[in-house]
Coordinates of C-alpha atoms in Angstrom, one line a residue:
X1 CA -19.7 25.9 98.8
X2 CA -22.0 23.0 99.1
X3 CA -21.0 22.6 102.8
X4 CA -24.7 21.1 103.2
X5 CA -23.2 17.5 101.4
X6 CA -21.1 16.9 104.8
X7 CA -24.3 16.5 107.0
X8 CA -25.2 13.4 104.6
X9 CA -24.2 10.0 105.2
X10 CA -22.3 8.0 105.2
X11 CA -20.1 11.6 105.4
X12 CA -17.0 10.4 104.3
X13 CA -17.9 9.8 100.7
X14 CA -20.0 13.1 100.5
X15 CA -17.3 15.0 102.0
X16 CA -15.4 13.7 98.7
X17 CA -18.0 14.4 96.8
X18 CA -18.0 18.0 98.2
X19 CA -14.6 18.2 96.7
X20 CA -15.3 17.0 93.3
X21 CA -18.1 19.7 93.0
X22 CA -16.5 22.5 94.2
X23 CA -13.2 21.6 91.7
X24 CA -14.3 22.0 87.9
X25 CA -13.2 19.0 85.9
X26 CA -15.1 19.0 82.5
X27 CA -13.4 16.4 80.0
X28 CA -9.6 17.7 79.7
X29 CA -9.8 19.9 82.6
X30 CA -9.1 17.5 85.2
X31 CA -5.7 18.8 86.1
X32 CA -6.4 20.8 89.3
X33 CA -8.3 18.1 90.8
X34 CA -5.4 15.2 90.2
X35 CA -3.1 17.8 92.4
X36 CA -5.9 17.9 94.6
X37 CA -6.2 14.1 95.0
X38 CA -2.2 13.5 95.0
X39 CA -1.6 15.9 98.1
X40 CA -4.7 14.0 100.0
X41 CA -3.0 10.6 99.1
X42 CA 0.7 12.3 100.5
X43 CA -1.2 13.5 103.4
X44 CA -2.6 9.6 104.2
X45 CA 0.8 8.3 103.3
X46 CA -0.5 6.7 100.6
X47 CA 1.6 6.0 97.2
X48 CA 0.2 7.5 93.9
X49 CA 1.6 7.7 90.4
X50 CA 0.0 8.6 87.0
X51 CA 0.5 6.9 83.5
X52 CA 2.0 8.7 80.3
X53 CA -1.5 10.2 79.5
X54 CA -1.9 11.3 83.1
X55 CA -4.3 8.8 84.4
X56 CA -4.0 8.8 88.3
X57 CA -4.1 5.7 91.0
X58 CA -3.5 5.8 94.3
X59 CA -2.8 2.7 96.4
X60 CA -3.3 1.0 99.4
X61 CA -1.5 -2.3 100.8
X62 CA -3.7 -4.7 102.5
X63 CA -4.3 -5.0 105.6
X64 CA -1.9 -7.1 108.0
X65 CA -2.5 -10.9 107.6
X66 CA -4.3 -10.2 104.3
X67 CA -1.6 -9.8 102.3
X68 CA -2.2 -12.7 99.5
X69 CA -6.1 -11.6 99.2
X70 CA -6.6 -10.8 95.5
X71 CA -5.9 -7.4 94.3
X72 CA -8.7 -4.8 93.8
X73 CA -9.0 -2.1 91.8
X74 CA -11.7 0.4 92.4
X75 CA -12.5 2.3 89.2
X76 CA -14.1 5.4 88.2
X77 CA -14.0 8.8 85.9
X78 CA -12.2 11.8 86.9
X79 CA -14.2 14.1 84.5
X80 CA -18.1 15.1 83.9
X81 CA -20.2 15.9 81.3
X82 CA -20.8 20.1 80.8
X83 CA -24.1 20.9 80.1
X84 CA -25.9 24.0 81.6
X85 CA -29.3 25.2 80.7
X86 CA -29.3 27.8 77.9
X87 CA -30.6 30.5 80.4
X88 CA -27.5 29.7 83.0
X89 CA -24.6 31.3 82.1
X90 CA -21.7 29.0 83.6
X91 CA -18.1 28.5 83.1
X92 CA -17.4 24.6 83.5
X93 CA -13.6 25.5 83.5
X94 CA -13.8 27.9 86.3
X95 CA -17.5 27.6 88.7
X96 CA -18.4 24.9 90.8
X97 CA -21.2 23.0 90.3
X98 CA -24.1 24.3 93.1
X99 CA -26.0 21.7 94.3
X100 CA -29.0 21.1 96.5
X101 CA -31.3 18.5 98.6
X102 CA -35.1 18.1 97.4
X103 CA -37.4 17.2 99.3
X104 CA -37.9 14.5 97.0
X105 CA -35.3 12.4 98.4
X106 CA -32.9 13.2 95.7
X107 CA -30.0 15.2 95.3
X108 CA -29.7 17.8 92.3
X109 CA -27.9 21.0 90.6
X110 CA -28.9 24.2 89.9
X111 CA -29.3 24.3 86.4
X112 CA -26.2 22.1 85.5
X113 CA -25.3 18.5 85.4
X114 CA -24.7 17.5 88.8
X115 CA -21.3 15.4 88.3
X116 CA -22.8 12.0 90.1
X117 CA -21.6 10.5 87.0
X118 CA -19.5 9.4 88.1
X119 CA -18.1 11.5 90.9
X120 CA -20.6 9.4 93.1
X121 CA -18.1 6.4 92.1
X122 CA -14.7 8.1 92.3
X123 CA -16.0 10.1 95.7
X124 CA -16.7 5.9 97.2
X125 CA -13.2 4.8 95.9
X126 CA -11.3 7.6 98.0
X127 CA -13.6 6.9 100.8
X128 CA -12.4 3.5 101.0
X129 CA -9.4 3.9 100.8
X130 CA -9.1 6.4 103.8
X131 CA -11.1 4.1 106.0
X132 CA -8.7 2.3 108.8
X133 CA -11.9 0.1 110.0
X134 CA -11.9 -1.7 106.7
X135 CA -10.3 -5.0 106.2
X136 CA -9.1 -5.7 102.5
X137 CA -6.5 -6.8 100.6
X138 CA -4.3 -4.6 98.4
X139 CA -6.4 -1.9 96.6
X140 CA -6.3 0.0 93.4
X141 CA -7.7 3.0 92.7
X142 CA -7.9 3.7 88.9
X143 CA -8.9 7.4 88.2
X144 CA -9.3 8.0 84.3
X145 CA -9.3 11.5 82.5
X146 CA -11.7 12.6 79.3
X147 CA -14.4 9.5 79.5
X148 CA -16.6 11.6 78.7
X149 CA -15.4 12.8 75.6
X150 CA -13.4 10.4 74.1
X151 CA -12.2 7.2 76.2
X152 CA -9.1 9.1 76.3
X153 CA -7.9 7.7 79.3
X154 CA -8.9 4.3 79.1
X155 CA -7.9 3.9 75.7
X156 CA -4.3 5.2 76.7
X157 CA -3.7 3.6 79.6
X158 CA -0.8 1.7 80.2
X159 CA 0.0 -1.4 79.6
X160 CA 1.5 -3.8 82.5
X161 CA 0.9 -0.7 85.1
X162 CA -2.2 -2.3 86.8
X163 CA -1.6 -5.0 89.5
X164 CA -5.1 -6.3 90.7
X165 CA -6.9 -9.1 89.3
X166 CA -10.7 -8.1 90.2
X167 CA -12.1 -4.7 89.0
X168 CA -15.3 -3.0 90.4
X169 CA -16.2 -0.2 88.2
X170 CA -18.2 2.4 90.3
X171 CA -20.1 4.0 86.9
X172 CA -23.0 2.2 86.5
X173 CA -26.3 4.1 87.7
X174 CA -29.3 1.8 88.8
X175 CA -30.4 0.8 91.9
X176 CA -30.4 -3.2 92.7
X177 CA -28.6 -4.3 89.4
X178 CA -25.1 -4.8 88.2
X179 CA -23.6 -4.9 85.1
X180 CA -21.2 -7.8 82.9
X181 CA -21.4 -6.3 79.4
X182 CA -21.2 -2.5 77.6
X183 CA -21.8 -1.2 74.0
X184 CA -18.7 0.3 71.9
X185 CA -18.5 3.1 70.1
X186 CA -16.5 5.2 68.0
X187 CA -17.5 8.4 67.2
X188 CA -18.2 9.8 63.5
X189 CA -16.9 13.1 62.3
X190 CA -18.5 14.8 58.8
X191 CA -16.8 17.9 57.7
X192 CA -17.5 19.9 54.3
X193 CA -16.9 23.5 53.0
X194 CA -20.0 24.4 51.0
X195 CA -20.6 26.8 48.8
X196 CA -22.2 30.2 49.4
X197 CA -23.7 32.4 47.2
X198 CA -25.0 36.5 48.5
X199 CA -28.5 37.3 49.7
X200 CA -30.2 39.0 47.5
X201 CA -32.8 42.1 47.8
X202 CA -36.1 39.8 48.1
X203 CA -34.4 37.6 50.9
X204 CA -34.6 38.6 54.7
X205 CA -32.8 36.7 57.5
X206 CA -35.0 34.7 60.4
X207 CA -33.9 32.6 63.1
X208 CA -35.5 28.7 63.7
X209 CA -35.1 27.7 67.0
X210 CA -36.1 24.5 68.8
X211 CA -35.8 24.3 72.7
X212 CA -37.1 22.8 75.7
X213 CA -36.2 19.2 74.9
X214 CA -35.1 16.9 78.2
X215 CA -32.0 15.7 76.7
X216 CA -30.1 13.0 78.9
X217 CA -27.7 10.2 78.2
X218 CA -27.3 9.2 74.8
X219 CA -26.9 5.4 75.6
X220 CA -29.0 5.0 78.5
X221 CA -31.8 7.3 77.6
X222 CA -31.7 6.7 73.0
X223 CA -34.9 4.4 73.4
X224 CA -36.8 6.2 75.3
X225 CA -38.5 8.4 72.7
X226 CA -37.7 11.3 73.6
X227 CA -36.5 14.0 71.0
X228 CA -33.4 15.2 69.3
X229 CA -33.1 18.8 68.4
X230 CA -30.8 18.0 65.4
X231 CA -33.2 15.8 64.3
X232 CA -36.2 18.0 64.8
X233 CA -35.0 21.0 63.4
X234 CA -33.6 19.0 60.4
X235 CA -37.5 18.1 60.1
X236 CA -38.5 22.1 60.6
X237 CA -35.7 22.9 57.8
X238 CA -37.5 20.3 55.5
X239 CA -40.7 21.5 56.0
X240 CA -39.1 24.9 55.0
X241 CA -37.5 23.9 51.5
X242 CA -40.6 24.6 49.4
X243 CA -40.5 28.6 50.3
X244 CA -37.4 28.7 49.2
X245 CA -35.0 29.0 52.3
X246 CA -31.2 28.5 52.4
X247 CA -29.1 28.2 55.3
X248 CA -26.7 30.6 57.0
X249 CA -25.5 29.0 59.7
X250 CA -26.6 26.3 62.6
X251 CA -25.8 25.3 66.0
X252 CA -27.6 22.3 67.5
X253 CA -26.2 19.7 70.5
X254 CA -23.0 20.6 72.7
X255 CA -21.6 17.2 73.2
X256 CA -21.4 13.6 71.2
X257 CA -22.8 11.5 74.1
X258 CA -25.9 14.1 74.7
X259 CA -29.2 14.0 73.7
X260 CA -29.5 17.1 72.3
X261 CA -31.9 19.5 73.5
X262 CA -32.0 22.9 71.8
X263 CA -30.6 23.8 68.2
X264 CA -31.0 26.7 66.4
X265 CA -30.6 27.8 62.5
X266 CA -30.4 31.0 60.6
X267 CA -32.3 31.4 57.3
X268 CA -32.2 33.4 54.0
X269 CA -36.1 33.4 53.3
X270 CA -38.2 35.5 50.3
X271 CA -39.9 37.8 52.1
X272 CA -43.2 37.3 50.4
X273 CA -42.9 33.6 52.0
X274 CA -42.0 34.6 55.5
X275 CA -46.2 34.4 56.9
X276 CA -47.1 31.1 55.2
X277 CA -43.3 30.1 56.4
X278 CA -44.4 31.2 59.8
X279 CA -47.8 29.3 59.9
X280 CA -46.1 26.0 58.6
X281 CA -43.7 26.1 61.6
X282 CA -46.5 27.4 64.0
X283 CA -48.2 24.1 62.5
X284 CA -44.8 21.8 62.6
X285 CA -44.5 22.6 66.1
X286 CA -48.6 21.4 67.2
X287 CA -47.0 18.3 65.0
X288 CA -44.1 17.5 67.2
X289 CA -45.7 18.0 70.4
X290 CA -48.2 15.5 69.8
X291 CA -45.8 12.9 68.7
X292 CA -44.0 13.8 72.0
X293 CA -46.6 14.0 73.9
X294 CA -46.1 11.8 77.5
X295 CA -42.3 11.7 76.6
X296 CA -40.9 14.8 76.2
X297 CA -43.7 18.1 76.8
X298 CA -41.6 20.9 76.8
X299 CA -40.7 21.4 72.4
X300 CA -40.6 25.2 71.3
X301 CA -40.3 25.9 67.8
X302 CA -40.4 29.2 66.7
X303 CA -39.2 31.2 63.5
X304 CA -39.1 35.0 63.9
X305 CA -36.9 37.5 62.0
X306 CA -33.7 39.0 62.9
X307 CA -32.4 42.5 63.1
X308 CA -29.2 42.0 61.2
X309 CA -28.6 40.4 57.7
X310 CA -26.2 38.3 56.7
X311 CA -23.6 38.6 53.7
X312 CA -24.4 35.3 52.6
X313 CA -26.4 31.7 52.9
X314 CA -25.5 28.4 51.5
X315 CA -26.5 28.2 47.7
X316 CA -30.1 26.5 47.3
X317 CA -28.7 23.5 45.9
X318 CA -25.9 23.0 48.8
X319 CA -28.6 23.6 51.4
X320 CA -30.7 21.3 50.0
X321 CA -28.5 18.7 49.9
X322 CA -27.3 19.4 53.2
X323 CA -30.9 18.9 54.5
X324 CA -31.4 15.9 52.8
X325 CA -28.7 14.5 54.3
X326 CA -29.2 15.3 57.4
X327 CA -32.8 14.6 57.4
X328 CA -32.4 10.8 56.1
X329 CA -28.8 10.5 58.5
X330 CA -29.0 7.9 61.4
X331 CA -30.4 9.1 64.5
X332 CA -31.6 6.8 67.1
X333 CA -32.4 3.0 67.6
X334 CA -31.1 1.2 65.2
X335 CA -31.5 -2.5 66.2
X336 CA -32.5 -4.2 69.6
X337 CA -30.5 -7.0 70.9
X338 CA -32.0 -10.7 70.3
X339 CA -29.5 -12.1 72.9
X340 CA -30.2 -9.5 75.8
X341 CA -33.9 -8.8 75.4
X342 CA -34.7 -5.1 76.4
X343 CA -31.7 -4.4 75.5
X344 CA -30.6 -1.7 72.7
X345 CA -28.1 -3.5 70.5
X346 CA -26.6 -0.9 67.9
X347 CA -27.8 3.0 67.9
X348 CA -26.4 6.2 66.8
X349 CA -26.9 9.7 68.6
X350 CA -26.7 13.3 66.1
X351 CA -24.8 14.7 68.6
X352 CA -23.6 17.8 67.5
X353 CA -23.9 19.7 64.2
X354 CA -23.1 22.9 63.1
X355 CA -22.8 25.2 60.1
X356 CA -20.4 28.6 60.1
X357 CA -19.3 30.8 56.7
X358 CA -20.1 27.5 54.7
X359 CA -18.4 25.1 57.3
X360 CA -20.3 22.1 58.0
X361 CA -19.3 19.9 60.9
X362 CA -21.1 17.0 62.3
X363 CA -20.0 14.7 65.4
X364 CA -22.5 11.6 66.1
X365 CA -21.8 8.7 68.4
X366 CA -22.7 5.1 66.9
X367 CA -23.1 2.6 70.0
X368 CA -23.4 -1.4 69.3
X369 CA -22.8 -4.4 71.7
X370 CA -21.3 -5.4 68.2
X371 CA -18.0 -3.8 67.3
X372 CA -18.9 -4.9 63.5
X373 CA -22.4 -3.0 63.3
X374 CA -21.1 0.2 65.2
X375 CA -18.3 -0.1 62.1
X376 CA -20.8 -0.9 59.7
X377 CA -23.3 2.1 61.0
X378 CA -20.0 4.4 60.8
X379 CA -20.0 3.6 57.0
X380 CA -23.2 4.3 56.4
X381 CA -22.1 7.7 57.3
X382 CA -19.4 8.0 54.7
X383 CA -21.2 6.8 52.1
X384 CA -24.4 8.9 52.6
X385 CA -22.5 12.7 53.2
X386 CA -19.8 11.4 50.4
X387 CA -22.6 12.1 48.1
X388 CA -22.5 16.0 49.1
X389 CA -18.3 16.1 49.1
X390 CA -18.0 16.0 52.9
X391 CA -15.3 14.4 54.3
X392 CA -16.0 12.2 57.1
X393 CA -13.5 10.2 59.9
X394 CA -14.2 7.5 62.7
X395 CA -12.2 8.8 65.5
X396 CA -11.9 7.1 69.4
X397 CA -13.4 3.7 68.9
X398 CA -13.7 1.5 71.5
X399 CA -14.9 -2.1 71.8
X400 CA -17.7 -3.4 73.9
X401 CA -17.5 -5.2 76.9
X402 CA -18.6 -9.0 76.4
X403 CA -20.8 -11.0 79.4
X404 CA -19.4 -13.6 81.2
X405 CA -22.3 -14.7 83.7
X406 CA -20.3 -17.3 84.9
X407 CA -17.8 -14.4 86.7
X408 CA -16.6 -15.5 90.5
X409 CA -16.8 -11.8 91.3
X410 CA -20.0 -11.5 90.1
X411 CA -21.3 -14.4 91.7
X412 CA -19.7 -13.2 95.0
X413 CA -21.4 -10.1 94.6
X414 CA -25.3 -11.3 93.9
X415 CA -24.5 -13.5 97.3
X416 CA -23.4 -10.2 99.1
X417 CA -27.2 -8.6 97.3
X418 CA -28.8 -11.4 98.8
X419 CA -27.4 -11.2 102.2
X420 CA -27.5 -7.6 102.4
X421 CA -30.7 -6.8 100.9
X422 CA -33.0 -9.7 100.7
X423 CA -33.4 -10.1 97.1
X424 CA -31.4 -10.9 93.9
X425 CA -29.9 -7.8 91.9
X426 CA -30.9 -7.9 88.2
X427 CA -28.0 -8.8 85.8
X428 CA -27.6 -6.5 83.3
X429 CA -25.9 -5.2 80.0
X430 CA -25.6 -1.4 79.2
X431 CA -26.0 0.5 76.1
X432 CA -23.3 2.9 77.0
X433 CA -19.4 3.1 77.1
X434 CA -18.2 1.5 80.1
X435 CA -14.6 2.1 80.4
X436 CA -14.5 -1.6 81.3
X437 CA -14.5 -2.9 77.6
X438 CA -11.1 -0.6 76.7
X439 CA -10.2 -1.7 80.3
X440 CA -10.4 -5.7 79.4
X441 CA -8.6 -5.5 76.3
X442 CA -5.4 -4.1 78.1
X443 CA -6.0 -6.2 80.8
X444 CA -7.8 -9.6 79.8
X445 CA -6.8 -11.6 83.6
X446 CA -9.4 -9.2 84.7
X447 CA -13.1 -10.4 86.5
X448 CA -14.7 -7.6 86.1
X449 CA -18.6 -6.1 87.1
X450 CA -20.1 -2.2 87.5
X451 CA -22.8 -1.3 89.7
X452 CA -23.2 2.0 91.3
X453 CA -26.1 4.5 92.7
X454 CA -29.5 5.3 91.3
X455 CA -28.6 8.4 89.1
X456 CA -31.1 10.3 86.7
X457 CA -31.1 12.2 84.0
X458 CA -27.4 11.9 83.7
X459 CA -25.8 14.1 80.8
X460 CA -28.2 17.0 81.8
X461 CA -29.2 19.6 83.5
X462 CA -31.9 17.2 84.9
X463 CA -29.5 14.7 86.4
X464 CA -30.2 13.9 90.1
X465 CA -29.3 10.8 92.5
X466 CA -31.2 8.9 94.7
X467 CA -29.6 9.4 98.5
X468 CA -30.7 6.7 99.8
X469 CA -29.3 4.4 96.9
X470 CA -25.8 6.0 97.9
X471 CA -26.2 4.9 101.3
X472 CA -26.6 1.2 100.3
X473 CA -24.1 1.5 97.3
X474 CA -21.7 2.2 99.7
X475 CA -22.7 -0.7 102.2
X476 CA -22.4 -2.8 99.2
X477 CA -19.3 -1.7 98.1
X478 CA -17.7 -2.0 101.8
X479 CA -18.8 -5.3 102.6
X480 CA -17.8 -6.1 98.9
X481 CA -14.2 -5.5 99.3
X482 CA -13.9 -6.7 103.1
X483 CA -15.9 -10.2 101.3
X484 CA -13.0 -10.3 98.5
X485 CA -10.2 -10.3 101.1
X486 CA -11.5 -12.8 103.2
X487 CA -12.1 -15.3 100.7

């Protein structure tokens, strides 16, 4: 499958890039593809060995005469996000991802996330090291597992195992810029057993759903407006309190670092309220389009009945309080940065929620260039669902990534921009989780910077990359690495 990605260039890394698709490798599935990569290293001759979580590098010793060039690594992701539009049925665990050239210039999936992010990165790395033209000095490549869903590998890795001093991580995703600085994060876990109580004769089951939201990354993409289905449907559940519903059960986002863009709820509802219910939500929803109007134009909201009916709902009072809390939780942009202007400083993303036989769970992702307000924004968690008994947990934190714009690789590199491409590339700090913060901490000798393609829509179905940007990604990253080694 995907044989059309050989005919682009440069074909070496789209030939990798061919593999990564047609191997599935969502967020602890990466194990097929580290065989893969380990039997193309043996083939090449060239050594490999994984740490005690299973990260993978591969290495390559410099070429003769530039033996005492500073070390490289070249570091990417192993693993991509799994979302599929609700209408695709696809197995992340078992189909390839099925891609396809627009005439737009772009490359995209059918209905899936595409895996650029950041199999772009890791499909440049392998290119690299398999080219014999190339002059360097001894090169890394750093493969990490689960990025996506936890840090796993980065936050693992081991200790005294690396042996370059200069790290280009290949996971950024804008054209003509490169990054010195990342948010951390830790993500937030809220979990309660609420009571239930049975339906009675009066009450009759109906189903809330919101769809057609873009989604996208829940770093890069938090202050652009666009909307949250947790959030919304919280709202539409609001809206709903004074006719008397109580909750059954809900399902809203897939994954922490996603914007969310469908969620879905299952009411206990008087059935003499049902058509003023209806007409509020028929209302709600002309309400939410116009307040997403030029960001995000696709919101359905809808609340119809259901052919079966449940046992039970939450009791009146625990739904309301679960509501409340939800409704007044943090959810978006918390603070912009005064140091980095543009910049997002500390957010927090509703990630998942969802509510089975009186099981609540809840997994947001708080983001902050300032390990002490992503801890502090985490709090505010606890204390706010403490109030309805739930039980709440900070799990995988990591810490950000802090500037230095006085780097020698980065200078190095925005002389190579210059060169290469005529004009300056914009210096930049991310509000997302580089691995390269984790990565520092383990390692603080290393110069570090990330730059990478121009990728879209990343952490949906929508995502897409630029093909040209690959093109001069990987120019960049060539004459990068040949730079490094000859001082």
């Amino acid at each position: 499958m995907n044989a059309h990605l050989e005919q682009l260039s440069p074909r070496p890394l789209w030939r990798h890039f061919r593999t990564l698709c047609n191997t599935p490798r969502p967020s602890g599935h990466e194990a097929t593809l580290v065989a893969i990569l380990e039997g193309w290293a043996d083939g090449l001759g060239l050594a490999h060995d994984r740490d005690a979580f299973g990260n993978l590098r591969i290495r390559k010793a410099a070429t003769s005469g530039f033996e005492s060039a500073p070390g490289v690594i070249l570091q990417g992701h192993l693993d991509m996000v799994a979302q599929a539009n609700a209408d695709h049925p696809h197995d992340f665990t078992q189909d390839p991802i099925e891609t396809r050239i627009g005439d737009d210039g772009w490359l995209h999936a059918r209905h899936t996330t595409l895996g650029a992010d950041n199999g772009l990165g890791v499909a440049a790395a392998l290119a690299l090291l398999e080219d014999e033209t190339l002059v360097h000095g001894p090169l890394e490549a750093l493969f990490t597992l689960e990025e996506e869903s936890s840090m796993g590998g980065a936050l693992n890795l081991a200790e005294g195992w690396l042996e370059g001093r200069l790290l280009l991580n290949l996971d950024s995703e804008d054209r003509g810029q490169v990054y010195i600085g990342c948010a951390g994060g830790a993500d937030v876990i809220v979990e309660a057993q609420l009571p239930r109580s049975p339906l009675v004769q009066e009450e009759q089951a109906l189903r809330l759903s919101l769809t057609g939201l873009s989604g996208g990354h829940s770093g890069i993409d938090i202050h652009k407006g666009r909307g949250n289905a947790n959030r919304l449907l919280v709202r539409a559940l609001r809206a709903l309190e004074p006719f008397g519903a109580r909750l059954v059960d809900y399902r809203g986002g897939t994954l922490r670092n996603a914007l969310p863009r469908e969620a879905f709820a299952t009411l206990a509802l008087p059935d003499d309220q049902r058509a003023t219910a209806q007409e509020r939500v028929a209302a709600l929803e002309d309400e939410l389009r116009a307040e997403l109007a030029g960001v995000d134009e696709g919101l359905i909201l809808t609340l119809t009945p259901l052919d079966t009916r449940p046992v039970e709902a939450l009791t009146e009072q625990a739904s309301q309080l679960l509501v409340r809390a939800l409704h007044v939780a943090p959810c978006g942009v918390e603070r912009m940065s005064i140091a980095v202007l543009g910049v997002v400083e500390t957010s927090n993303n509703l990630g998942v929620v969802s509510l089975e036989e009186g099981r609540f769970h809840l997994c947001a992702l708080v983001r902050s260039l300032h390990d002490t307000a992503a801890a502090e924004l985490a709090d505010r968690f606890r204390a706010l669902f403490e109030l309805i008994g739930a039980r709440t947990r900070v799990e995988n934190a990591y810490p950000g990534w802090t500037p230095n714009p006085d780097s020698p690789l980065l200078a190095r590199f925005c002389r190579l921009h210059r060169e290469r491409l005529g004009n300056d590339p914009e210096v930049k700090v991310i509000h997302a989780g580089l691995e390269c913060g984790i990565l520092g901490g383990k390692y603080p000798q290393l110069d570090m910077i990330s730059f990478g393609p121009l990728i879209r829509g990343a952490h949906s179905p929508d995502e897409r990359v630029e093909l040209d940007s690959v093109a001069e990604f990987w120019d960049l990253l060539r004459a990068l690495v040949e730079d490094l080694a000859r001082g």
